[in-house]
mmCIF file of C-alpha atoms and ligand atoms in Angstrom:
data_model
loop_
_atom_site.group_PDB
_atom_site.id
_atom_site.type_symbol
_atom_site.label_atom_id
_atom_site.label_comp_id
_atom_site.label_asym_id
_atom_site.label_seq_id
_atom_site.Cartn_x
_atom_site.Cartn_y
_atom_site.Cartn_z
ATOM 1 C CA UNK A 98 -40.347 6.827 51.946
ATOM 2 C CA UNK A 99 -44.333 7.004 51.678
ATOM 3 C CA UNK A 100 -43.706 10.212 49.614
ATOM 4 C CA UNK A 101 -41.333 8.922 46.987
ATOM 5 C CA UNK A 102 -43.471 5.821 46.565
ATOM 6 C CA UNK A 103 -46.272 8.108 45.707
ATOM 7 C CA UNK A 104 -44.723 10.203 43.501
ATOM 8 C CA UNK A 105 -43.475 7.022 41.691
ATOM 9 C CA UNK A 106 -46.998 5.530 41.614
ATOM 10 C CA UNK A 107 -48.756 7.937 40.702
ATOM 11 C CA UNK A 108 -47.266 8.190 36.716
ATOM 12 C CA UNK A 109 -47.145 4.137 36.744
ATOM 13 C CA UNK A 110 -51.519 4.918 37.742
ATOM 14 C CA UNK A 111 -51.881 7.296 35.194
ATOM 15 C CA UNK A 112 -50.027 5.595 32.403
ATOM 16 C CA UNK A 113 -51.820 2.138 32.921
ATOM 17 C CA UNK A 114 -54.911 4.114 32.794
ATOM 18 C CA UNK A 115 -53.863 5.880 29.797
ATOM 19 C CA UNK A 116 -52.642 2.611 28.385
ATOM 20 C CA UNK A 117 -56.452 0.493 29.081
ATOM 21 C CA UNK A 118 -58.203 3.246 27.051
ATOM 22 C CA UNK A 119 -55.883 3.253 24.365
ATOM 23 C CA UNK A 120 -55.515 -0.470 24.164
ATOM 24 C CA UNK A 121 -59.086 -1.708 25.235
ATOM 25 C CA UNK A 122 -59.979 -5.848 25.905
ATOM 26 C CA UNK A 123 -59.866 -6.978 21.845
ATOM 27 C CA UNK A 124 -62.477 -9.147 23.086
ATOM 28 C CA UNK A 125 -66.275 -8.856 22.424
ATOM 29 C CA UNK A 126 -68.360 -10.753 24.842
ATOM 30 C CA UNK A 127 -71.400 -12.237 24.118
ATOM 31 C CA UNK A 128 -73.984 -14.536 26.651
ATOM 32 C CA UNK A 129 -73.700 -17.941 26.891
ATOM 33 C CA UNK A 130 -75.782 -19.099 29.492
ATOM 34 C CA UNK A 131 -78.159 -17.869 32.109
ATOM 35 C CA UNK A 132 -79.361 -18.560 35.201
ATOM 36 C CA UNK A 133 -82.587 -17.410 36.445
ATOM 37 C CA UNK A 134 -84.935 -18.735 39.249
ATOM 38 C CA UNK A 135 -85.795 -22.433 37.942
ATOM 39 C CA UNK A 136 -82.636 -22.485 35.450
ATOM 40 C CA UNK A 137 -80.538 -23.326 39.047
ATOM 41 C CA UNK A 138 -82.792 -26.453 39.291
ATOM 42 C CA UNK A 139 -81.806 -27.820 35.873
ATOM 43 C CA UNK A 140 -77.866 -26.431 35.789
ATOM 44 C CA UNK A 141 -76.004 -27.265 38.955
ATOM 45 C CA UNK A 142 -76.124 -30.301 40.608
ATOM 46 C CA UNK A 143 -76.677 -30.532 45.091
ATOM 47 C CA UNK A 144 -73.681 -32.234 46.336
ATOM 48 C CA UNK A 145 -74.154 -34.470 49.131
ATOM 49 C CA UNK A 146 -70.119 -35.071 50.553
ATOM 50 C CA UNK A 147 -69.097 -34.435 53.351
ATOM 51 C CA UNK A 148 -68.146 -31.201 53.588
ATOM 52 C CA UNK A 149 -64.095 -30.734 52.165
ATOM 53 C CA UNK A 150 -62.929 -28.203 54.723
ATOM 54 C CA UNK A 151 -64.546 -29.861 57.859
ATOM 55 C CA UNK A 152 -67.618 -27.596 58.350
ATOM 56 C CA UNK A 153 -70.487 -28.897 60.860
ATOM 57 C CA UNK A 154 -72.975 -29.160 57.998
ATOM 58 C CA UNK A 155 -75.147 -31.539 56.447
ATOM 59 C CA UNK A 156 -75.467 -31.017 52.634
ATOM 60 C CA UNK A 157 -78.371 -32.159 51.270
ATOM 61 C CA UNK A 158 -79.646 -33.561 48.151
ATOM 62 C CA UNK A 159 -82.123 -32.108 46.112
ATOM 63 C CA UNK A 160 -85.132 -33.568 46.603
ATOM 64 C CA UNK A 161 -84.761 -33.227 50.290
ATOM 65 C CA UNK A 162 -83.826 -29.290 49.812
ATOM 66 C CA UNK A 163 -86.894 -28.789 48.028
ATOM 67 C CA UNK A 164 -89.260 -30.612 50.125
ATOM 68 C CA UNK A 165 -87.546 -28.789 53.539
ATOM 69 C CA UNK A 166 -87.439 -25.451 52.044
ATOM 70 C CA UNK A 167 -83.464 -25.323 51.583
ATOM 71 C CA UNK A 168 -84.039 -24.383 48.156
ATOM 72 C CA UNK A 169 -86.747 -22.798 46.531
ATOM 73 C CA UNK A 170 -86.870 -20.928 43.352
ATOM 74 C CA UNK A 171 -89.677 -19.343 41.007
ATOM 75 C CA UNK A 172 -89.296 -17.561 37.495
ATOM 76 C CA UNK A 173 -87.773 -14.671 38.867
ATOM 77 C CA UNK A 174 -85.852 -15.915 42.211
ATOM 78 C CA UNK A 175 -83.877 -19.019 43.515
ATOM 79 C CA UNK A 176 -83.406 -19.030 47.255
ATOM 80 C CA UNK A 177 -80.566 -21.756 48.777
ATOM 81 C CA UNK A 178 -80.838 -21.566 53.371
ATOM 82 C CA UNK A 179 -79.868 -23.229 55.755
ATOM 83 C CA UNK A 180 -82.413 -25.182 58.076
ATOM 84 C CA UNK A 181 -83.394 -22.812 60.873
ATOM 85 C CA UNK A 182 -85.915 -24.856 62.525
ATOM 86 C CA UNK A 183 -84.119 -28.060 64.073
ATOM 87 C CA UNK A 184 -81.453 -28.744 66.749
ATOM 88 C CA UNK A 185 -78.563 -30.777 65.408
ATOM 89 C CA UNK A 186 -77.789 -34.131 67.393
ATOM 90 C CA UNK A 187 -74.566 -34.449 68.946
ATOM 91 C CA UNK A 188 -73.788 -37.755 66.859
ATOM 92 C CA UNK A 189 -75.551 -35.636 63.322
ATOM 93 C CA UNK A 190 -73.308 -34.355 60.464
ATOM 94 C CA UNK A 191 -73.907 -31.262 60.981
ATOM 95 C CA UNK A 192 -76.800 -28.325 60.133
ATOM 96 C CA UNK A 193 -78.869 -29.119 56.745
ATOM 97 C CA UNK A 194 -77.805 -26.944 53.960
ATOM 98 C CA UNK A 195 -77.401 -26.513 50.222
ATOM 99 C CA UNK A 196 -73.882 -26.762 47.609
ATOM 100 C CA UNK A 197 -74.464 -26.534 44.312
ATOM 101 C CA UNK A 198 -72.639 -27.275 41.591
ATOM 102 C CA UNK A 199 -72.962 -26.410 37.929
ATOM 103 C CA UNK A 200 -72.953 -29.416 35.506
ATOM 104 C CA UNK A 201 -71.395 -26.851 32.576
ATOM 105 C CA UNK A 202 -67.565 -25.418 33.134
ATOM 106 C CA UNK A 203 -66.437 -22.365 31.382
ATOM 107 C CA UNK A 204 -63.200 -20.283 31.004
ATOM 108 C CA UNK A 205 -62.379 -17.094 29.754
ATOM 109 C CA UNK A 206 -65.057 -14.751 30.333
ATOM 110 C CA UNK A 207 -66.788 -12.862 32.569
ATOM 111 C CA UNK A 208 -69.299 -13.980 35.049
ATOM 112 C CA UNK A 209 -71.970 -11.769 36.992
ATOM 113 C CA UNK A 210 -74.130 -12.158 39.982
ATOM 114 C CA UNK A 211 -76.765 -10.344 40.985
ATOM 115 C CA UNK A 212 -77.596 -10.553 44.342
ATOM 116 C CA UNK A 213 -80.278 -10.068 46.868
ATOM 117 C CA UNK A 214 -78.969 -11.052 49.741
ATOM 118 C CA UNK A 215 -76.148 -13.760 50.696
ATOM 119 C CA UNK A 216 -76.315 -16.146 54.519
ATOM 120 C CA UNK A 217 -74.658 -14.255 57.747
ATOM 121 C CA UNK A 218 -74.336 -14.689 61.019
ATOM 122 C CA UNK A 219 -72.348 -16.325 63.691
ATOM 123 C CA UNK A 220 -70.730 -19.649 62.154
ATOM 124 C CA UNK A 221 -71.740 -19.411 58.581
ATOM 125 C CA UNK A 222 -68.711 -19.058 55.637
ATOM 126 C CA UNK A 223 -70.898 -18.570 52.452
ATOM 127 C CA UNK A 224 -69.174 -18.892 49.246
ATOM 128 C CA UNK A 225 -68.898 -18.175 45.712
ATOM 129 C CA UNK A 226 -66.690 -19.504 43.872
ATOM 130 C CA UNK A 227 -65.259 -21.946 40.812
ATOM 131 C CA UNK A 228 -62.784 -24.880 40.681
ATOM 132 C CA UNK A 229 -61.265 -27.128 38.016
ATOM 133 C CA UNK A 230 -63.469 -29.680 36.178
ATOM 134 C CA UNK A 231 -60.856 -32.060 35.940
ATOM 135 C CA UNK A 232 -58.132 -31.363 39.313
ATOM 136 C CA UNK A 233 -57.632 -33.227 41.225
ATOM 137 C CA UNK A 234 -57.881 -29.907 43.526
ATOM 138 C CA UNK A 235 -55.757 -27.270 43.511
ATOM 139 C CA UNK A 236 -54.914 -28.287 40.111
ATOM 140 C CA UNK A 237 -56.338 -26.368 37.541
ATOM 141 C CA UNK A 238 -56.857 -23.592 40.359
ATOM 142 C CA UNK A 239 -59.398 -21.945 42.666
ATOM 143 C CA UNK A 240 -61.295 -19.116 42.142
ATOM 144 C CA UNK A 241 -62.847 -17.419 45.637
ATOM 145 C CA UNK A 242 -65.239 -14.728 44.426
ATOM 146 C CA UNK A 243 -67.605 -14.200 47.501
ATOM 147 C CA UNK A 244 -66.098 -15.498 50.636
ATOM 148 C CA UNK A 245 -66.348 -14.623 54.117
ATOM 149 C CA UNK A 246 -67.076 -15.511 57.743
ATOM 150 C CA UNK A 247 -69.366 -14.807 60.829
ATOM 151 C CA UNK A 248 -69.819 -11.205 61.180
ATOM 152 C CA UNK A 249 -67.477 -10.115 58.651
ATOM 153 C CA UNK A 250 -68.401 -6.864 56.709
ATOM 154 C CA UNK A 251 -65.463 -7.174 53.874
ATOM 155 C CA UNK A 252 -65.428 -9.646 51.100
ATOM 156 C CA UNK A 253 -62.331 -11.877 50.174
ATOM 157 C CA UNK A 254 -61.689 -12.652 46.650
ATOM 158 C CA UNK A 255 -58.830 -15.178 46.541
ATOM 159 C CA UNK A 256 -57.218 -17.454 44.694
ATOM 160 C CA UNK A 257 -55.976 -21.063 45.470
ATOM 161 C CA UNK A 258 -52.975 -23.160 43.152
ATOM 162 C CA UNK A 259 -50.463 -25.110 42.576
ATOM 163 C CA UNK A 260 -46.858 -23.715 43.163
ATOM 164 C CA UNK A 261 -45.239 -21.500 41.107
ATOM 165 C CA UNK A 262 -48.022 -18.526 41.005
ATOM 166 C CA UNK A 263 -47.702 -15.466 43.834
ATOM 167 C CA UNK A 264 -49.584 -12.002 42.905
ATOM 168 C CA UNK A 265 -47.171 -8.646 42.603
ATOM 169 C CA UNK A 266 -47.464 -6.031 45.919
ATOM 170 C CA UNK A 267 -48.416 -3.294 43.270
ATOM 171 C CA UNK A 268 -51.286 -3.742 41.397
ATOM 172 C CA UNK A 269 -54.437 -1.671 39.931
ATOM 173 C CA UNK A 270 -56.878 -2.943 42.269
ATOM 174 C CA UNK A 271 -59.432 -1.047 44.764
ATOM 175 C CA UNK A 272 -59.090 -3.608 47.581
ATOM 176 C CA UNK A 273 -55.822 -4.282 50.130
ATOM 177 C CA UNK A 274 -54.070 -7.578 49.120
ATOM 178 C CA UNK A 275 -54.253 -9.855 52.510
ATOM 179 C CA UNK A 276 -51.172 -12.372 51.364
ATOM 180 C CA UNK A 277 -49.695 -12.996 47.935
ATOM 181 C CA UNK A 278 -48.903 -16.631 47.767
ATOM 182 C CA UNK A 279 -51.541 -18.232 45.987
ATOM 183 C CA UNK A 280 -49.409 -21.926 46.266
ATOM 184 C CA UNK A 281 -52.220 -24.083 48.092
ATOM 185 C CA UNK A 282 -49.231 -25.666 50.187
ATOM 186 C CA UNK A 283 -47.797 -21.983 51.713
ATOM 187 C CA UNK A 284 -48.923 -20.415 54.565
ATOM 188 C CA UNK A 285 -52.059 -23.298 55.813
ATOM 189 C CA UNK A 286 -53.708 -22.993 51.915
ATOM 190 C CA UNK A 287 -54.452 -19.280 52.794
ATOM 191 C CA UNK A 288 -54.182 -18.704 49.250
ATOM 192 C CA UNK A 289 -53.402 -15.422 47.886
ATOM 193 C CA UNK A 290 -56.307 -13.021 48.750
ATOM 194 C CA UNK A 291 -57.821 -9.032 48.317
ATOM 195 C CA UNK A 292 -60.091 -7.933 50.846
ATOM 196 C CA UNK A 293 -62.788 -5.764 49.240
ATOM 197 C CA UNK A 294 -63.975 -2.669 51.085
ATOM 198 C CA UNK A 295 -66.750 -2.159 53.852
ATOM 199 C CA UNK A 296 -70.347 -3.168 52.798
ATOM 200 C CA UNK A 297 -69.024 -6.340 50.250
ATOM 201 C CA UNK A 298 -70.306 -9.169 52.925
ATOM 202 C CA UNK A 299 -72.734 -10.305 55.182
ATOM 203 C CA UNK A 300 -75.495 -7.912 57.095
ATOM 204 C CA UNK A 301 -73.641 -4.923 55.420
ATOM 205 C CA UNK A 302 -74.117 -5.666 51.750
ATOM 206 C CA UNK A 303 -77.496 -7.518 52.715
ATOM 207 C CA UNK A 304 -78.966 -4.274 54.119
ATOM 208 C CA UNK A 305 -77.742 -2.080 51.000
ATOM 209 C CA UNK A 306 -80.500 -4.449 48.976
ATOM 210 C CA UNK A 307 -77.241 -6.565 47.657
ATOM 211 C CA UNK A 308 -75.750 -6.110 45.036
ATOM 212 C CA UNK A 309 -73.567 -7.730 42.267
ATOM 213 C CA UNK A 310 -70.102 -9.373 41.872
ATOM 214 C CA UNK A 311 -68.677 -10.079 38.384
ATOM 215 C CA UNK A 312 -65.226 -12.133 37.416
ATOM 216 C CA UNK A 313 -63.743 -12.335 35.296
ATOM 217 C CA UNK A 314 -60.759 -14.981 33.428
ATOM 218 C CA UNK A 315 -58.744 -13.614 30.487
ATOM 219 C CA UNK A 316 -55.778 -15.388 29.878
ATOM 220 C CA UNK A 317 -53.930 -12.235 28.561
ATOM 221 C CA UNK A 318 -54.801 -10.360 31.652
ATOM 222 C CA UNK A 319 -55.337 -12.823 34.288
ATOM 223 C CA UNK A 320 -58.313 -12.376 37.138
ATOM 224 C CA UNK A 321 -60.748 -9.698 38.043
ATOM 225 C CA UNK A 322 -63.137 -9.162 40.817
ATOM 226 C CA UNK A 323 -65.350 -6.455 41.052
ATOM 227 C CA UNK A 324 -68.593 -5.299 43.342
ATOM 228 C CA UNK A 325 -70.982 -3.088 42.148
ATOM 229 C CA UNK A 326 -73.209 -1.591 43.914
ATOM 230 C CA UNK A 327 -77.040 -1.799 43.116
ATOM 231 C CA UNK A 328 -78.262 1.218 41.725
ATOM 232 C CA UNK A 329 -81.421 0.780 39.744
ATOM 233 C CA UNK A 330 -81.556 4.772 38.310
ATOM 234 C CA UNK A 331 -78.126 3.889 37.029
ATOM 235 C CA UNK A 332 -78.023 0.482 36.469
ATOM 236 C CA UNK A 333 -81.198 -0.633 35.969
ATOM 237 C CA UNK A 334 -80.282 -3.881 34.083
ATOM 238 C CA UNK A 335 -77.316 -4.385 36.187
ATOM 239 C CA UNK A 336 -73.679 -4.305 35.199
ATOM 240 C CA UNK A 337 -72.731 -5.771 31.446
ATOM 241 C CA UNK A 338 -69.063 -6.635 30.209
ATOM 242 C CA UNK A 339 -68.065 -3.310 28.783
ATOM 243 C CA UNK A 340 -68.950 -1.331 32.218
ATOM 244 C CA UNK A 341 -67.093 -3.942 33.944
ATOM 245 C CA UNK A 342 -63.887 -3.339 31.720
ATOM 246 C CA UNK A 343 -64.252 0.545 32.523
ATOM 247 C CA UNK A 344 -63.600 0.008 36.173
ATOM 248 C CA UNK A 345 -60.317 -0.587 37.992
ATOM 249 C CA UNK A 346 -61.350 -4.215 39.534
ATOM 250 C CA UNK A 347 -61.725 -4.437 43.158
ATOM 251 C CA UNK A 348 -59.259 -7.512 43.125
ATOM 252 C CA UNK A 349 -56.743 -7.986 40.581
ATOM 253 C CA UNK A 350 -54.785 -11.042 40.347
ATOM 254 C CA UNK A 351 -52.565 -10.217 36.834
ATOM 255 C CA UNK A 352 -51.059 -13.560 35.835
ATOM 256 C CA UNK A 353 -48.148 -14.156 33.732
ATOM 257 C CA UNK A 354 -44.401 -14.939 34.761
ATOM 258 C CA UNK A 355 -45.671 -14.328 38.472
ATOM 259 C CA UNK A 356 -48.033 -16.799 37.339
ATOM 260 C CA UNK A 357 -48.735 -19.005 34.256
ATOM 261 C CA UNK A 358 -52.244 -18.884 33.308
ATOM 262 C CA UNK A 359 -52.104 -21.500 31.399
ATOM 263 C CA UNK A 360 -50.715 -23.734 34.044
ATOM 264 C CA UNK A 361 -52.690 -22.863 36.552
ATOM 265 C CA UNK A 362 -56.167 -22.686 35.346
ATOM 266 C CA UNK A 363 -58.369 -24.455 33.019
ATOM 267 C CA UNK A 364 -61.995 -24.574 33.150
ATOM 268 C CA UNK A 365 -63.695 -24.301 35.696
ATOM 269 C CA UNK A 366 -67.933 -25.839 37.231
ATOM 270 C CA UNK A 367 -69.277 -22.629 39.559
ATOM 271 C CA UNK A 368 -70.394 -23.757 42.560
ATOM 272 C CA UNK A 369 -72.130 -21.717 45.671
ATOM 273 C CA UNK A 370 -72.219 -23.019 49.197
ATOM 274 C CA UNK A 371 -73.009 -22.827 52.502
ATOM 275 C CA UNK A 372 -71.295 -24.010 55.609
ATOM 276 C CA UNK A 373 -70.661 -23.576 59.185
ATOM 277 C CA UNK A 374 -67.758 -23.709 61.408
ATOM 278 C CA UNK A 375 -64.234 -25.999 59.867
ATOM 279 C CA UNK A 376 -61.063 -24.761 58.540
ATOM 280 C CA UNK A 377 -62.304 -20.360 58.349
ATOM 281 C CA UNK A 378 -65.228 -19.797 60.100
ATOM 282 C CA UNK A 379 -64.577 -22.453 63.095
ATOM 283 C CA UNK A 380 -60.935 -21.822 63.584
ATOM 284 C CA UNK A 381 -61.063 -17.783 63.697
ATOM 285 C CA UNK A 382 -64.522 -18.285 66.686
ATOM 286 C CA UNK A 383 -62.517 -17.886 69.421
ATOM 287 C CA UNK A 384 -61.169 -14.415 68.134
ATOM 288 C CA UNK A 385 -64.418 -13.276 66.739
ATOM 289 C CA UNK A 386 -67.311 -11.729 69.392
ATOM 290 C CA UNK A 387 -69.169 -14.756 68.105
ATOM 291 C CA UNK A 388 -67.298 -16.356 70.791
ATOM 292 C CA UNK A 389 -69.727 -14.616 73.417
ATOM 293 C CA UNK A 390 -72.576 -16.642 72.058
ATOM 294 C CA UNK A 391 -71.258 -20.097 72.774
ATOM 295 C CA UNK A 392 -68.339 -21.647 74.007
ATOM 296 C CA UNK A 393 -67.746 -23.238 70.494
ATOM 297 C CA UNK A 394 -69.023 -22.698 67.290
ATOM 298 C CA UNK A 395 -69.863 -26.197 66.827
ATOM 299 C CA UNK A 396 -72.251 -26.085 69.892
ATOM 300 C CA UNK A 397 -73.474 -22.738 68.480
ATOM 301 C CA UNK A 398 -74.666 -24.338 65.144
ATOM 302 C CA UNK A 399 -76.346 -27.349 67.069
ATOM 303 C CA UNK A 400 -78.466 -25.232 69.889
ATOM 304 C CA UNK A 401 -79.649 -22.143 68.098
ATOM 305 C CA UNK A 402 -81.546 -22.975 65.021
ATOM 306 C CA UNK A 403 -83.584 -19.369 64.510
ATOM 307 C CA UNK A 404 -79.742 -17.829 64.677
ATOM 308 C CA UNK A 405 -79.639 -19.423 60.737
ATOM 309 C CA UNK A 406 -82.812 -17.552 59.667
ATOM 310 C CA UNK A 407 -80.780 -14.845 57.690
ATOM 311 C CA UNK A 408 -78.632 -17.468 56.482
ATOM 312 C CA UNK A 409 -79.771 -17.815 53.146
ATOM 313 C CA UNK A 410 -78.963 -16.857 49.568
ATOM 314 C CA UNK A 411 -81.359 -14.737 47.058
ATOM 315 C CA UNK A 412 -80.146 -14.427 43.807
ATOM 316 C CA UNK A 413 -81.347 -12.981 40.971
ATOM 317 C CA UNK A 414 -79.185 -13.825 38.041
ATOM 318 C CA UNK A 415 -76.026 -15.546 37.121
ATOM 319 C CA UNK A 416 -75.221 -14.249 33.789
ATOM 320 C CA UNK A 417 -71.627 -15.959 32.058
ATOM 321 C CA UNK A 418 -70.063 -14.391 29.112
ATOM 322 C CA UNK A 419 -67.699 -15.515 26.856
ATOM 323 C CA UNK A 420 -65.331 -13.678 24.235
ATOM 324 C CA UNK A 421 -65.287 -13.715 20.943
ATOM 325 C CA UNK A 422 -63.712 -11.870 18.046
ATOM 326 C CA UNK A 423 -60.167 -11.555 17.201
ATOM 327 C CA UNK A 424 -57.713 -14.902 18.808
ATOM 328 C CA UNK A 425 -55.935 -13.567 21.699
ATOM 329 C CA UNK A 426 -51.888 -12.868 21.445
ATOM 330 C CA UNK A 427 -50.629 -15.012 23.564
ATOM 331 C CA UNK A 428 -46.733 -15.589 24.419
HETATM 332 C C1 NAG B 1124 -86.860 -19.114 59.460
HETATM 333 O O1 NAG B 1124 -86.055 -18.047 58.425
HETATM 334 C C2 NAG B 1124 -86.900 -17.730 57.682
HETATM 335 C C3 NAG B 1124 -86.594 -16.758 57.250
HETATM 336 O O2 NAG B 1124 -85.548 -16.423 56.589
HETATM 337 C C4 NAG B 1124 -88.370 -17.594 58.477
HETATM 338 O O3 NAG B 1124 -89.714 -17.070 58.011
HETATM 339 C C5 NAG B 1124 -88.650 -18.250 59.781
HETATM 340 O O4 NAG B 1124 -89.874 -17.558 60.845
HETATM 341 C C6 NAG B 1124 -87.746 -18.854 60.278
HETATM 342 N N1 NAG B 1124 -87.806 -19.833 61.132
HETATM 343 C C7 NAG B 1124 -87.366 -19.968 62.746
HETATM 344 C C8 NAG B 1124 -88.666 -21.285 62.831
HETATM 345 O O5 NAG B 1124 -86.766 -19.429 63.181
#
């Protein structure tokens, strides 16, 4: 069986690669918005609501975050971190942290993040993602570009949608499909995730000096996610749209009959957050080696402030390119 499949797949992959070169993306991309250092302070809103994913977290407003050092910015850097100084009282909402949402919403385009460090460690659940400005969730869709929990080393890129969106088993992607249905009402909202390779998440990502993540939304292709290794010699300015389009994505979510793009995705706000425990990190605590450190995820968060010294985002830039040029042909 296996040999038979490979024999069938190889020519198919060859045809796909060849056609990608013969019929390049008709769009040209231009830089629409760029956030570096203090730009984040003006372009994003600091959310203070209870974490919708039930984390042991207390999201603080912008002034509080700046005062307590949970947010800092310079000309070239933007930091968002967890509080690593205080114990959390039993009755409290959770450990102080930050969740920010872009004021602007964006649609089709290429989003490129230059990241030096992502939050790591037991109980952490950081994410870089986007979701519909109009909603209500999951209408208009959710795209998770960076996501993982606890001491994981592989990033999960995923979509969450209304019913009627699933991904085909064979796709041109470097990562490994974890689940096919993007419908939030299926599999306890697991989403249609693709797991990226080792080194794309957590400590393993940080020890390499971070790297780049990029996401493309295109109504005639679907959604793609790339992880690009940091390489000051080959890519001193990081990847640009042409570089990305020429590479096989790490995660590919083709849209079409399997998932109508227009029905499931509209303009999204961009979100960075850092929660603890909750629906994902908390629910797998018992099967993680983190369980050796505390009986429950919540107990760990409450009683081990210094364990959060590496629970921080260090962002160099976020660039959002949008397509211009000949109108895209859509059926
Ligand atoms: C908190 O974390 C920062 C670095 O992320 C570190 O410099 C500082 O010493 C830590 N504080 C405590 C009390 O652990």
